[in-house]
Every structure is written in C-alpha cells, then in structure tokens.
PDB file of C-alpha atoms and ligand atoms in Angstrom:
ATOM      1  CA  MET A  95     -20.173 -13.595   1.772  1.00 44.00           C
ATOM      2  CA  THR A  96     -20.437 -11.761  -1.520  1.00 44.00           C
ATOM      3  CA  ALA A  97     -21.514 -13.898  -4.455  1.00 54.00           C
ATOM      4  CA  THR A  98     -19.126 -12.191  -6.825  1.00 76.00           C
ATOM      5  CA  ARG A  99     -15.466 -12.799  -6.621  1.00 88.00           C
ATOM      6  CA  PRO A 100     -13.884 -10.523  -4.124  1.00 96.00           C
ATOM      7  CA  ARG A 101     -12.116  -7.590  -5.744  1.00 98.00           C
ATOM      8  CA  ILE A 102      -8.840  -6.322  -4.254  1.00 98.00           C
ATOM      9  CA  VAL A 103      -6.596  -3.681  -5.268  1.00 98.00           C
ATOM     10  CA  ILE A 104      -2.989  -3.639  -4.144  1.00 98.00           C
ATOM     11  CA  VAL A 105      -0.054  -0.829  -5.190  1.00 98.00           C
ATOM     12  CA  GLY A 106       3.407  -2.194  -4.316  1.00 98.00           C
ATOM     13  CA  ILE A 107       6.276  -3.555  -5.773  1.00 98.00           C
ATOM     14  CA  TYR A 108       7.792  -6.375  -7.731  1.00 98.00           C
ATOM     15  CA  VAL A 109      11.434  -7.549  -7.155  1.00 98.00           C
ATOM     16  CA  ALA A 110      13.357 -10.604  -8.015  1.00 98.00           C
ATOM     17  CA  ASP A 111      13.799 -12.424  -5.228  1.00 98.00           C
ATOM     18  CA  LEU A 112      17.562 -14.090  -4.280  1.00 98.00           C
ATOM     19  CA  LEU A 113      17.552 -16.495  -1.655  1.00 96.00           C
ATOM     20  CA  PHE A 114      20.407 -17.457   0.055  1.00 97.00           C
ATOM     21  CA  LYS A 115      20.063 -20.120   3.016  1.00 96.00           C
ATOM     22  CA  ALA A 116      22.978 -20.436   5.371  1.00 97.00           C
ATOM     23  CA  PRO A 117      23.845 -21.435   9.118  1.00 97.00           C
ATOM     24  CA  ARG A 118      24.118 -17.709  10.086  1.00 97.00           C
ATOM     25  CA  MET A 119      24.772 -14.106   8.678  1.00 95.00           C
ATOM     26  CA  PRO A 120      28.036 -13.476   7.482  1.00 95.00           C
ATOM     27  CA  ILE A 121      29.811 -10.277   9.056  1.00 96.00           C
ATOM     28  CA  ILE A 122      31.492  -7.768   7.433  1.00 96.00           C
ATOM     29  CA  GLY A 123      34.385  -8.753   5.346  1.00 97.00           C
ATOM     30  CA  GLU A 124      33.545 -12.493   5.581  1.00 97.00           C
ATOM     31  CA  THR A 125      32.552 -14.834   3.054  1.00 97.00           C
ATOM     32  CA  LEU A 126      30.333 -17.605   3.993  1.00 97.00           C
ATOM     33  CA  LEU A 127      29.341 -20.908   2.409  1.00 97.00           C
ATOM     34  CA  GLY A 128      25.582 -21.108   1.641  1.00 98.00           C
ATOM     35  CA  SER A 129      23.198 -24.260   1.801  1.00 97.00           C
ATOM     36  CA  HIS A 130      20.741 -23.091  -0.728  1.00 95.00           C
ATOM     37  CA  PHE A 131      20.329 -20.605  -3.292  1.00 97.00           C
ATOM     38  CA  ALA A 132      17.030 -20.043  -5.246  1.00 96.00           C
ATOM     39  CA  MET A 133      15.535 -16.909  -7.539  1.00 97.00           C
ATOM     40  CA  GLY A 134      12.180 -16.382  -7.904  1.00 97.00           C
ATOM     41  CA  PRO A 135       9.155 -13.571  -7.922  1.00 98.00           C
ATOM     42  CA  GLY A 136       9.112 -11.153  -4.756  1.00 98.00           C
ATOM     43  CA  GLY A 137       8.333  -7.536  -3.587  1.00 98.00           C
ATOM     44  CA  LYS A 138       5.936  -7.351  -0.543  1.00 98.00           C
ATOM     45  CA  GLY A 139       2.792  -5.925  -2.918  1.00 98.00           C
ATOM     46  CA  SER A 140       3.381  -8.438  -5.617  1.00 98.00           C
ATOM     47  CA  ASN A 141       3.566 -11.302  -3.501  1.00 98.00           C
ATOM     48  CA  GLN A 142       0.356 -10.051  -1.677  1.00 98.00           C
ATOM     49  CA  ALA A 143      -1.255  -9.902  -5.130  1.00 98.00           C
ATOM     50  CA  VAL A 144      -0.023 -13.459  -5.880  1.00 98.00           C
ATOM     51  CA  ALA A 145      -1.284 -14.896  -2.536  1.00 98.00           C
ATOM     52  CA  ALA A 146      -5.048 -12.962  -2.691  1.00 98.00           C
ATOM     53  CA  ALA A 147      -5.447 -14.559  -5.926  1.00 98.00           C
ATOM     54  CA  ARG A 148      -4.571 -17.932  -5.268  1.00 98.00           C
ATOM     55  CA  ALA A 149      -7.024 -17.581  -2.312  1.00 98.00           C
ATOM     56  CA  GLY A 150      -9.832 -16.924  -4.474  1.00 98.00           C
ATOM     57  CA  ALA A 151      -9.854 -12.763  -5.048  1.00 98.00           C
ATOM     58  CA  GLU A 152      -9.682 -11.185  -8.026  1.00 98.00           C
ATOM     59  CA  VAL A 153      -6.723  -9.019  -7.916  1.00 98.00           C
ATOM     60  CA  PHE A 154      -5.259  -5.666  -9.653  1.00 98.00           C
ATOM     61  CA  PHE A 155      -1.713  -4.894  -9.060  1.00 98.00           C
ATOM     62  CA  CYS A 156      -0.330  -1.406  -9.798  1.00 98.00           C
ATOM     63  CA  THR A 157       3.523  -1.001  -9.846  1.00 98.00           C
ATOM     64  CA  ARG A 158       6.194   0.298 -12.137  1.00 98.00           C
ATOM     65  CA  LEU A 159       8.683  -2.211 -14.087  1.00 98.00           C
ATOM     66  CA  GLY A 160      11.801  -2.097 -15.824  1.00 98.00           C
ATOM     67  CA  ASN A 161      11.702  -3.177 -19.650  1.00 96.00           C
ATOM     68  CA  ASP A 162      13.539  -6.138 -18.760  1.00 97.00           C
ATOM     69  CA  ALA A 163      14.231  -9.720 -17.798  1.00 98.00           C
ATOM     70  CA  PHE A 164      12.964  -9.368 -14.547  1.00 98.00           C
ATOM     71  CA  ALA A 165      10.045  -7.800 -15.647  1.00 98.00           C
ATOM     72  CA  ALA A 166       9.101 -10.655 -17.979  1.00 98.00           C
ATOM     73  CA  ASP A 167       9.215 -12.907 -14.636  1.00 98.00           C
ATOM     74  CA  ALA A 168       6.661 -10.435 -13.028  1.00 98.00           C
ATOM     75  CA  GLN A 169       4.237 -10.915 -16.087  1.00 98.00           C
ATOM     76  CA  LYS A 170       4.704 -14.323 -16.189  1.00 98.00           C
ATOM     77  CA  THR A 171       4.329 -14.765 -12.291  1.00 98.00           C
ATOM     78  CA  TRP A 172       0.979 -12.931 -12.365  1.00 98.00           C
ATOM     79  CA  GLN A 173      -0.340 -14.746 -15.299  1.00 98.00           C
ATOM     80  CA  GLN A 174      -0.220 -17.818 -13.579  1.00 98.00           C
ATOM     81  CA  ALA A 175      -1.334 -16.767 -10.311  1.00 98.00           C
ATOM     82  CA  GLY A 176      -4.429 -14.797 -12.290  1.00 98.00           C
ATOM     83  CA  VAL A 177      -3.388 -11.261 -10.992  1.00 98.00           C
ATOM     84  CA  THR A 178      -4.440  -8.460 -13.325  1.00 98.00           C
ATOM     85  CA  SER A 179      -1.645  -6.650 -14.033  1.00 98.00           C
ATOM     86  CA  ARG A 180      -1.958  -2.864 -13.937  1.00 98.00           C
ATOM     87  CA  ALA A 181       2.096  -2.169 -14.054  1.00 98.00           C
ATOM     88  CA  THR A 182       3.758   0.312 -16.550  1.00 98.00           C
ATOM     89  CA  LEU A 183       6.978  -0.478 -18.297  1.00 98.00           C
ATOM     90  CA  HIS A 184       9.906   1.889 -18.403  1.00 98.00           C
ATOM     91  CA  ASP A 185      12.905   1.732 -20.726  1.00 97.00           C
ATOM     92  CA  ASP A 186      15.242   3.949 -18.508  1.00 96.00           C
ATOM     93  CA  LEU A 187      14.463   2.020 -15.516  1.00 97.00           C
ATOM     94  CA  THR A 188      15.307  -1.299 -14.030  1.00 98.00           C
ATOM     95  CA  THR A 189      13.242  -3.534 -12.172  1.00 98.00           C
ATOM     96  CA  GLY A 190      14.378  -4.229  -8.802  1.00 98.00           C
ATOM     97  CA  ALA A 191      15.985  -6.916  -6.470  1.00 98.00           C
ATOM     98  CA  ALA A 192      16.176  -8.339  -2.772  1.00 98.00           C
ATOM     99  CA  HIS A 193      19.009 -10.496  -1.384  1.00 97.00           C
ATOM    100  CA  ILE A 194      17.231 -12.895   0.962  1.00 97.00           C
ATOM    101  CA  PHE A 195      18.987 -14.467   3.876  1.00 96.00           C
ATOM    102  CA  VAL A 196      17.302 -17.373   5.675  1.00 93.00           C
ATOM    103  CA  GLU A 197      18.745 -18.774   8.530  1.00 95.00           C
ATOM    104  CA  ASP A 198      19.300 -22.772   8.213  1.00 95.00           C
ATOM    105  CA  ASP A 199      17.815 -24.089  11.581  1.00 94.00           C
ATOM    106  CA  THR A 200      15.168 -21.501  12.031  1.00 92.00           C
ATOM    107  CA  GLY A 201      13.709 -20.378   8.698  1.00 90.00           C
ATOM    108  CA  ARG A 202      14.203 -16.532   9.734  1.00 90.00           C
ATOM    109  CA  ASN A 203      15.083 -14.073   7.759  1.00 92.00           C
ATOM    110  CA  ALA A 204      16.942 -10.837   6.883  1.00 95.00           C
ATOM    111  CA  ILE A 205      16.291  -8.945   3.296  1.00 95.00           C
ATOM    112  CA  ILE A 206      17.988  -6.022   1.335  1.00 97.00           C
ATOM    113  CA  VAL A 207      15.489  -4.920  -1.071  1.00 98.00           C
ATOM    114  CA  TYR A 208      16.176  -2.304  -4.063  1.00 98.00           C
ATOM    115  CA  ALA A 209      12.912  -1.345  -5.551  1.00 98.00           C
ATOM    116  CA  GLY A 210      14.206  -0.193  -8.571  1.00 98.00           C
ATOM    117  CA  ALA A 211      11.600   1.088 -11.282  1.00 98.00           C
ATOM    118  CA  ALA A 212       8.858   0.985  -8.446  1.00 98.00           C
ATOM    119  CA  ALA A 213      10.859   3.607  -6.153  1.00 98.00           C
ATOM    120  CA  HIS A 214       9.847   6.138  -9.165  1.00 98.00           C
ATOM    121  CA  MET A 215       5.848   5.497  -8.686  1.00 98.00           C
ATOM    122  CA  VAL A 216       4.025   8.582  -8.211  1.00 98.00           C
ATOM    123  CA  PRO A 217       0.292   9.276  -6.860  1.00 98.00           C
ATOM    124  CA  ALA A 218      -0.455  10.038 -10.767  1.00 98.00           C
ATOM    125  CA  ASP A 219      -0.002   6.150 -11.316  1.00 98.00           C
ATOM    126  CA  LEU A 220      -2.967   5.398  -8.909  1.00 98.00           C
ATOM    127  CA  ASP A 221      -4.975   8.101 -10.533  1.00 98.00           C
ATOM    128  CA  ALA A 222      -4.814   6.034 -13.827  1.00 98.00           C
ATOM    129  CA  ILE A 223      -6.597   3.281 -12.281  1.00 98.00           C
ATOM    130  CA  GLU A 224      -9.018   5.132  -9.963  1.00 98.00           C
ATOM    131  CA  ASP A 225     -11.864   3.341 -11.584  1.00 98.00           C
ATOM    132  CA  ASP A 226     -10.300  -0.265 -10.499  1.00 98.00           C
ATOM    133  CA  ILE A 227      -9.938   1.175  -6.815  1.00 98.00           C
ATOM    134  CA  ALA A 228     -13.718   2.554  -7.087  1.00 98.00           C
ATOM    135  CA  GLY A 229     -14.861  -1.255  -8.130  1.00 98.00           C
ATOM    136  CA  ALA A 230     -12.940  -2.902  -5.396  1.00 98.00           C
ATOM    137  CA  HIS A 231     -14.095  -4.240  -1.836  1.00 98.00           C
ATOM    138  CA  ILE A 232     -10.428  -3.609  -0.559  1.00 98.00           C
ATOM    139  CA  PHE A 233      -7.213  -1.641  -1.441  1.00 98.00           C
ATOM    140  CA  VAL A 234      -4.128  -2.692  -0.094  1.00 99.00           C
ATOM    141  CA  ALA A 235      -0.834  -0.846   0.355  1.00 98.00           C
ATOM    142  CA  GLN A 236       2.822  -1.169   1.836  1.00 98.00           C
ATOM    143  CA  LEU A 237       5.719   0.825   2.108  1.00 98.00           C
ATOM    144  CA  GLU A 238       8.286  -0.223  -0.360  1.00 98.00           C
ATOM    145  CA  GLN A 239       7.191   2.238  -3.015  1.00 98.00           C
ATOM    146  CA  PRO A 240       7.252   5.929  -2.055  1.00 98.00           C
ATOM    147  CA  LEU A 241       5.156   6.959   1.207  1.00 98.00           C
ATOM    148  CA  ASP A 242       3.015   9.486  -0.965  1.00 98.00           C
ATOM    149  CA  VAL A 243       1.595   6.733  -3.387  1.00 98.00           C
ATOM    150  CA  ALA A 244       0.755   4.745  -0.390  1.00 98.00           C
ATOM    151  CA  MET A 245      -1.238   7.690   0.980  1.00 98.00           C
ATOM    152  CA  HIS A 246      -2.785   8.663  -2.362  1.00 98.00           C
ATOM    153  CA  GLY A 247      -3.970   5.379  -2.730  1.00 98.00           C
ATOM    154  CA  LEU A 248      -5.597   5.176   0.687  1.00 98.00           C
ATOM    155  CA  ARG A 249      -7.073   8.428   0.062  1.00 98.00           C
ATOM    156  CA  LEU A 250      -8.414   7.423  -3.065  1.00 98.00           C
ATOM    157  CA  ALA A 251      -9.858   4.367  -1.557  1.00 98.00           C
ATOM    158  CA  ARG A 252     -11.420   6.417   1.254  1.00 98.00           C
ATOM    159  CA  LYS A 253     -12.933   8.767  -1.507  1.00 98.00           C
ATOM    160  CA  HIS A 254     -14.642   5.724  -2.971  1.00 98.00           C
ATOM    161  CA  GLY A 255     -15.585   4.416   0.080  1.00 98.00           C
ATOM    162  CA  VAL A 256     -13.671   1.306  -0.550  1.00 98.00           C
ATOM    163  CA  THR A 257     -12.219  -0.640   2.940  1.00 98.00           C
ATOM    164  CA  THR A 258      -8.385  -0.129   3.221  1.00 98.00           C
ATOM    165  CA  ILE A 259      -5.590  -2.145   4.455  1.00 98.00           C
ATOM    166  CA  PHE A 260      -2.204  -0.665   5.187  1.00 98.00           C
ATOM    167  CA  ASN A 261       0.807  -2.938   5.988  1.00 98.00           C
ATOM    168  CA  PRO A 262       3.272  -0.477   7.001  1.00 98.00           C
ATOM    169  CA  ALA A 263       6.519  -2.721   5.860  1.00 97.00           C
ATOM    170  CA  PRO A 264       9.421  -2.311   5.822  1.00 96.00           C
ATOM    171  CA  ALA A 265       9.317  -0.471   9.075  1.00 93.00           C
ATOM    172  CA  ALA A 266       9.327   3.152   8.856  1.00 92.00           C
ATOM    173  CA  THR A 267       8.142   6.071  11.291  1.00 91.00           C
ATOM    174  CA  LEU A 268       5.082   7.812   9.190  1.00 97.00           C
ATOM    175  CA  PRO A 269       3.321  11.182   9.405  1.00 97.00           C
ATOM    176  CA  ASP A 270       0.316  11.030  12.081  1.00 96.00           C
ATOM    177  CA  ASP A 271      -2.279  12.070   9.049  1.00 97.00           C
ATOM    178  CA  ILE A 272      -1.797   8.287   7.405  1.00 98.00           C
ATOM    179  CA  PHE A 273      -3.559   6.637  10.476  1.00 98.00           C
ATOM    180  CA  PRO A 274      -7.005   7.865  10.191  1.00 98.00           C
ATOM    181  CA  LEU A 275      -6.820   6.534   6.338  1.00 98.00           C
ATOM    182  CA  CYS A 276      -6.722   2.731   7.759  1.00 98.00           C
ATOM    183  CA  ASP A 277      -9.455   1.085   8.267  1.00 98.00           C
ATOM    184  CA  TRP A 278      -6.906  -1.977   8.935  1.00 98.00           C
ATOM    185  CA  ILE A 279      -3.185  -1.664   9.576  1.00 98.00           C
ATOM    186  CA  THR A 280      -1.016  -5.316   9.781  1.00 98.00           C
ATOM    187  CA  PRO A 281       2.282  -4.384  11.300  1.00 98.00           C
ATOM    188  CA  ASN A 282       4.869  -7.096  12.946  1.00 97.00           C
ATOM    189  CA  GLU A 283       6.283  -6.794  16.094  1.00 97.00           C
ATOM    190  CA  THR A 284       9.335  -4.717  14.883  1.00 96.00           C
ATOM    191  CA  GLU A 285       7.076  -2.337  12.820  1.00 97.00           C
ATOM    192  CA  THR A 286       4.706  -1.783  15.663  1.00 98.00           C
ATOM    193  CA  SER A 287       7.381  -0.568  17.924  1.00 97.00           C
ATOM    194  CA  LEU A 288       8.915   2.008  15.351  1.00 97.00           C
ATOM    195  CA  LEU A 289       5.225   3.268  14.589  1.00 97.00           C
ATOM    196  CA  THR A 290       4.394   3.623  18.285  1.00 97.00           C
ATOM    197  CA  GLY A 291       7.796   4.048  19.966  1.00 97.00           C
ATOM    198  CA  MET A 292       6.667   1.185  22.488  1.00 97.00           C
ATOM    199  CA  PRO A 293       8.367  -2.003  23.101  1.00 97.00           C
ATOM    200  CA  VAL A 294       6.648  -5.261  21.739  1.00 97.00           C
ATOM    201  CA  THR A 295       7.963  -8.535  22.912  1.00 94.00           C
ATOM    202  CA  ASN A 296       4.731 -10.052  24.197  1.00 95.00           C
ATOM    203  CA  LEU A 297       0.850  -9.694  24.190  1.00 96.00           C
ATOM    204  CA  ASP A 298       0.110  -7.364  26.672  1.00 97.00           C
ATOM    205  CA  GLN A 299       2.968  -4.907  25.284  1.00 98.00           C
ATOM    206  CA  ALA A 300       1.281  -5.334  21.758  1.00 98.00           C
ATOM    207  CA  ARG A 301      -2.430  -4.428  23.373  1.00 98.00           C
ATOM    208  CA  ALA A 302      -0.670  -1.426  24.821  1.00 98.00           C
ATOM    209  CA  ALA A 303       0.924  -0.330  21.438  1.00 98.00           C
ATOM    210  CA  ALA A 304      -2.284  -0.946  19.560  1.00 98.00           C
ATOM    211  CA  ASP A 305      -4.100   0.985  21.846  1.00 98.00           C
ATOM    212  CA  LEU A 306      -2.019   4.087  20.797  1.00 98.00           C
ATOM    213  CA  LEU A 307      -2.526   3.074  17.092  1.00 98.00           C
ATOM    214  CA  LEU A 308      -6.188   2.994  17.619  1.00 98.00           C
ATOM    215  CA  ALA A 309      -5.709   6.567  19.412  1.00 98.00           C
ATOM    216  CA  LYS A 310      -4.060   7.710  16.203  1.00 98.00           C
ATOM    217  CA  GLY A 311      -6.952   7.090  14.280  1.00 98.00           C
ATOM    218  CA  VAL A 312      -6.547   3.631  13.117  1.00 98.00           C
ATOM    219  CA  LYS A 313      -9.744   1.528  13.127  1.00 98.00           C
ATOM    220  CA  ASN A 314      -9.021  -1.911  13.159  1.00 98.00           C
ATOM    221  CA  VAL A 315      -5.568  -2.946  14.403  1.00 98.00           C
ATOM    222  CA  VAL A 316      -3.817  -6.384  13.667  1.00 98.00           C
ATOM    223  CA  ILE A 317      -0.433  -7.182  14.900  1.00 98.00           C
ATOM    224  CA  THR A 318       1.217 -10.056  13.398  1.00 98.00           C
ATOM    225  CA  LEU A 319       3.610 -11.654  16.192  1.00 97.00           C
ATOM    226  CA  GLY A 320       5.319 -14.514  14.430  1.00 93.00           C
ATOM    227  CA  ASP A 321       5.001 -17.881  16.019  1.00 91.00           C
ATOM    228  CA  GLN A 322       2.842 -16.424  18.889  1.00 95.00           C
ATOM    229  CA  GLY A 323       0.118 -16.028  16.374  1.00 96.00           C
ATOM    230  CA  SER A 324      -1.744 -12.499  16.275  1.00 98.00           C
ATOM    231  CA  LEU A 325      -3.476 -10.203  17.585  1.00 98.00           C
ATOM    232  CA  LEU A 326      -6.749  -8.411  16.535  1.00 98.00           C
ATOM    233  CA  HIS A 327      -7.414  -5.007  18.639  1.00 98.00           C
ATOM    234  CA  THR A 328     -10.446  -2.658  18.167  1.00 98.00           C
ATOM    235  CA  ALA A 329     -12.251  -0.060  20.424  1.00 97.00           C
ATOM    236  CA  GLU A 330     -14.391  -3.046  21.115  1.00 97.00           C
ATOM    237  CA  LYS A 331     -12.351  -5.759  21.601  1.00 97.00           C
ATOM    238  CA  SER A 332      -9.078  -7.219  21.547  1.00 98.00           C
ATOM    239  CA  VAL A 333      -8.521 -11.105  20.690  1.00 98.00           C
ATOM    240  CA  HIS A 334      -5.543 -13.342  20.742  1.00 98.00           C
ATOM    241  CA  ILE A 335      -5.602 -15.762  17.634  1.00 97.00           C
ATOM    242  CA  ALA A 336      -3.430 -18.573  17.880  1.00 95.00           C
ATOM    243  CA  PRO A 337      -1.022 -19.497  14.931  1.00 95.00           C
ATOM    244  CA  PHE A 338      -1.695 -22.328  12.473  1.00 95.00           C
ATOM    245  CA  ILE A 339       1.158 -25.071  12.586  1.00 93.00           C
ATOM    246  CA  ALA A 340       0.957 -26.605   9.073  1.00 95.00           C
ATOM    247  CA  GLY A 341       4.142 -28.671   9.366  1.00 94.00           C
ATOM    248  CA  LYS A 342       7.972 -27.555   9.915  1.00 94.00           C
ATOM    249  CA  CYS A 343       9.199 -23.925   9.466  1.00 93.00           C
ATOM    250  CA  ILE A 344      11.565 -23.789   7.147  1.00 92.00           C
ATOM    251  CA  ASP A 345      11.327 -20.145   5.488  1.00 92.00           C
ATOM    252  CA  THR A 346       9.358 -17.278   7.142  1.00 93.00           C
ATOM    253  CA  ALA A 347      10.169 -14.578   4.257  1.00 93.00           C
ATOM    254  CA  GLY A 348       6.732 -13.521   2.837  1.00 96.00           C
ATOM    255  CA  ALA A 349       4.706 -14.952   5.502  1.00 97.00           C
ATOM    256  CA  GLY A 350       3.776 -11.261   6.326  1.00 97.00           C
ATOM    257  CA  ASP A 351       2.711 -10.537   2.763  1.00 98.00           C
ATOM    258  CA  GLY A 352       0.559 -13.925   3.135  1.00 98.00           C
ATOM    259  CA  PHE A 353      -1.003 -12.705   6.053  1.00 98.00           C
ATOM    260  CA  THR A 354      -2.139  -9.312   4.806  1.00 98.00           C
ATOM    261  CA  ALA A 355      -3.342 -10.847   1.670  1.00 98.00           C
ATOM    262  CA  GLY A 356      -5.370 -13.597   3.655  1.00 98.00           C
ATOM    263  CA  LEU A 357      -6.969 -10.922   5.764  1.00 98.00           C
ATOM    264  CA  ALA A 358      -7.565  -8.725   2.411  1.00 98.00           C
ATOM    265  CA  THR A 359      -9.437 -11.658   0.778  1.00 98.00           C
ATOM    266  CA  ALA A 360     -11.528 -12.707   3.982  1.00 98.00           C
ATOM    267  CA  LEU A 361     -12.427  -8.991   4.736  1.00 98.00           C
ATOM    268  CA  ALA A 362     -13.467  -8.708   0.728  1.00 98.00           C
ATOM    269  CA  GLU A 363     -15.550 -11.872   1.086  1.00 98.00           C
ATOM    270  CA  GLY A 364     -17.591 -10.332   3.917  1.00 97.00           C
ATOM    271  CA  ARG A 365     -15.981 -12.743   6.666  1.00 97.00           C
ATOM    272  CA  PRO A 366     -16.217 -11.154  10.194  1.00 98.00           C
ATOM    273  CA  PRO A 367     -12.965 -10.097  11.834  1.00 98.00           C
ATOM    274  CA  GLU A 368     -11.727 -12.967  13.822  1.00 98.00           C
ATOM    275  CA  GLU A 369     -12.584 -15.617  11.134  1.00 98.00           C
ATOM    276  CA  ALA A 370     -10.929 -13.098   8.628  1.00 98.00           C
ATOM    277  CA  LEU A 371      -7.665 -13.576  10.815  1.00 98.00           C
ATOM    278  CA  ARG A 372      -7.916 -17.419  11.005  1.00 98.00           C
ATOM    279  CA  PHE A 373      -8.011 -17.546   7.471  1.00 98.00           C
ATOM    280  CA  ALA A 374      -5.066 -15.223   7.273  1.00 98.00           C
ATOM    281  CA  SER A 375      -3.313 -17.192   9.914  1.00 98.00           C
ATOM    282  CA  ALA A 376      -3.863 -20.474   7.946  1.00 98.00           C
ATOM    283  CA  LEU A 377      -2.631 -18.846   4.563  1.00 98.00           C
ATOM    284  CA  ALA A 378       0.717 -17.481   6.266  1.00 98.00           C
ATOM    285  CA  GLY A 379       0.708 -20.895   8.091  1.00 97.00           C
ATOM    286  CA  ILE A 380       1.109 -23.052   5.102  1.00 97.00           C
ATOM    287  CA  SER A 381       3.654 -20.647   3.635  1.00 97.00           C
ATOM    288  CA  VAL A 382       6.487 -20.488   6.178  1.00 96.00           C
ATOM    289  CA  THR A 383       6.678 -24.487   5.497  1.00 97.00           C
ATOM    290  CA  ARG A 384       7.765 -23.839   1.990  1.00 96.00           C
ATOM    291  CA  SER A 385      10.521 -22.261   0.528  1.00 92.00           C
ATOM    292  CA  GLY A 386      10.397 -18.597  -1.549  1.00 94.00           C
ATOM    293  CA  THR A 387       8.258 -16.004  -1.153  1.00 96.00           C
ATOM    294  CA  ALA A 388       5.286 -15.641  -3.655  1.00 97.00           C
ATOM    295  CA  ALA A 389       5.931 -19.157  -4.618  1.00 96.00           C
ATOM    296  CA  SER A 390       5.143 -20.469  -0.761  1.00 97.00           C
ATOM    297  CA  MET A 391       1.436 -18.788  -1.145  1.00 98.00           C
ATOM    298  CA  PRO A 392      -0.847 -21.884  -0.777  1.00 98.00           C
ATOM    299  CA  ASP A 393      -4.074 -22.224  -3.001  1.00 98.00           C
ATOM    300  CA  ARG A 394      -7.676 -21.856  -1.561  1.00 98.00           C
ATOM    301  CA  ALA A 395      -8.489 -25.797  -1.081  1.00 97.00           C
ATOM    302  CA  GLN A 396      -5.209 -26.090   0.772  1.00 97.00           C
ATOM    303  CA  ILE A 397      -6.158 -23.187   2.846  1.00 98.00           C
ATOM    304  CA  ASP A 398      -9.972 -24.487   3.559  1.00 97.00           C
ATOM    305  CA  THR A 399      -8.247 -27.602   4.410  1.00 96.00           C
ATOM    306  CA  LEU A 400      -6.152 -26.382   7.182  1.00 96.00           C
ATOM    307  CA  LEU A 401      -8.866 -23.940   8.326  1.00 96.00           C
ATOM    308  CA  CYS A 402     -10.745 -27.350   8.783  1.00 93.00           C
ATOM    309  CA  THR A 403      -8.136 -29.167  10.673  1.00 86.00           C
ATOM    310  CA  GLY A 404      -6.491 -26.956  12.791  1.00 70.00           C
ATOM    311  CA  PRO A 405      -4.991 -25.419  15.007  1.00 61.00           C
TER     312      PRO A 405
HETATM  313  O1  RIB B  47       7.892  -9.780   2.650  1.00 52.35           O
HETATM  314  C1  RIB B  47       9.146 -10.511   1.868  1.00 52.35           C
HETATM  315  C2  RIB B  47       9.379  -9.621   0.323  1.00 52.35           C
HETATM  316  O2  RIB B  47      10.277  -8.670   1.066  1.00 52.35           O
HETATM  317  C3  RIB B  47      10.170 -10.042  -0.377  1.00 52.35           C
HETATM  318  O3  RIB B  47       9.641 -10.979  -1.361  1.00 52.35           O
HETATM  319  C4  RIB B  47      11.373  -9.254  -0.739  1.00 52.35           C
HETATM  320  O4  RIB B  47      11.383  -9.218  -2.072  1.00 52.35           O
HETATM  321  C5  RIB B  47      10.844  -7.968   0.140  1.00 52.35           C
HETATM  322  O5  RIB B  47      10.424  -7.052  -0.776  1.00 52.35           O
END
C-alpha cells in the first residue's frame, strides 16, 4: 500500500436529493401517500467523492454549481467529508436536484435527476485542474455531466499515466472510442445490457457481456449485480465476489456510487483487484442499511470492521 493518502480526482455532478419512500411508484395521474421524506446531498460524482473521502482517500471533486442554497449545502457536505472542492459557481445557473423514489419493502429505487449547472460543464473545466489529475492515483468519471467532459477527463488521466475508472451511469449507449480509455469500468446489470446489447440477469450472462467489454478495449470489467454481489472479469480471470450483508437493506440509492468509490480508494492504496472489490462491496453493503445517498456512506473504521467479520 502507498505510504501517503491515496489521491483521487472525480468529475461529476452535485444535486439535492429529494427522497420519497412509498409502498409503490405512483402511476401517471395518481397521487400516492408516502411513508417518509428527506432531503440531502446527492449526485453520483459527489456521492463518490464523499464516500472515497470517508473511506480514507484525499479527494478532489470537479463540477459546476449554481450560486444558490443547494450550492451552499454542497460545499458544507464536502467540507464535512474532507473533499477538496474544484467546483465553479455560476450566477446564471441553478444547482440540480433529483427525485428519488424508494420502495418501502425492498429499498429498491427509481430516480429522476436534473443536473442543472453541471449539465453545462465543458472539457475546459478539466483543463483547469490538469495538475490535480496529473498528481492523482485514480481518476473517476460517470455520465451525469456531458459525455465529452467524461471522455476528456479519461484522456487527460491517460496522458499522465493515471489509472481511470469509468462508472457508466446513468445507462447510455456510448461511442466505441471511450472503452480503450477505461482501465476499469463499473456498470450495473442494466448499464451493462445497454452497453453490450446483451441480457444480464445472471452470472454467466454477465461474464459473456464482460467479454464483449474487454473486446471493446476495457482492461478490467467490474459488473455490480445488486444482492448477487459483483463480478471481476479480466483477460486473465473471472471472479465472483459475494455481497457483504451488514444488516437489513432499507435503501439501495447511492450503493453503486459507494461501490465505485470503494474500488477507487482501494486501488489507489495499491490493493490487488480482488481485495479492492471486497473493500468496495463492504462499503456498499453498509450503505444499503442506511437511508440517503451521500449520507449513507460509512467511515473507514466501519468498513474495516465489516471486512474483518464477513461475509
Ligand atoms: O446514484 C444515486 C444518485 O443518482 C442520487 O444521489 C441522485 O442524485 C442521482 O444522481
């Protein structure tokens, strides 16, 4: 492991999460009584930044915010988690928000996200932090900000020999030239299906889809499989990692972000791939036992304790 704190640069969005719990989703034209509401920090990139910082990494987070109350919440969230902000404030734009539905009985979720100011990000936003990227162990991007920003970040990281992790969420079809820029890719089943055009409902199908992603140029494929754990698939090996059960699953929103952040932190520390996936699984396993997204991310001691005891 590296002696210094592992350094991670993440590009993505911050939004205010408006989380509603209910027995089921309403249908169009219907009003449903909910069982719980909470507002808190969200956005996949920001959630990853908070999770990685709590897990022990030195994190730089690049985004755009409006100059408003949600932006103030963002800055407070990053300050509390120890994330270094590389956000720019824009008077003419508003910070985004997400509607998160969480199903009472299962904790499963459905999300509408409006990226707001972060939807206006441009590749030059990353040129402005090229020195941070050059000095990082890991660079992470997702797809809530424009695709060309993610691709530019992956290219900049490549230019400086920095390991790249691409979390292709939300699901989208992508140009072929993004895949060779990915040292690691972390799609869930739905995202993998869309990227490959193949069904992914079991481990064998996940392996077949992962082969296609390797053929497209990705070096290491990690497919998250919900309560079935995750798959590490490379040219050399294919390993199923069991999930960590840390308690009753009450809210899966943000778990994928926690997983990618855990993987980034562990790889940045120099851990071998299977150990890094176990670290990521433990982080995500704890987050699903808590409500909220960024708010559900555990600290390092809690992750280490679970790693010692299970699964
Ligand atoms: O992955 C969960 C996140 O997706 C939420 O925090 C929401 O803001 C959406 O971006």
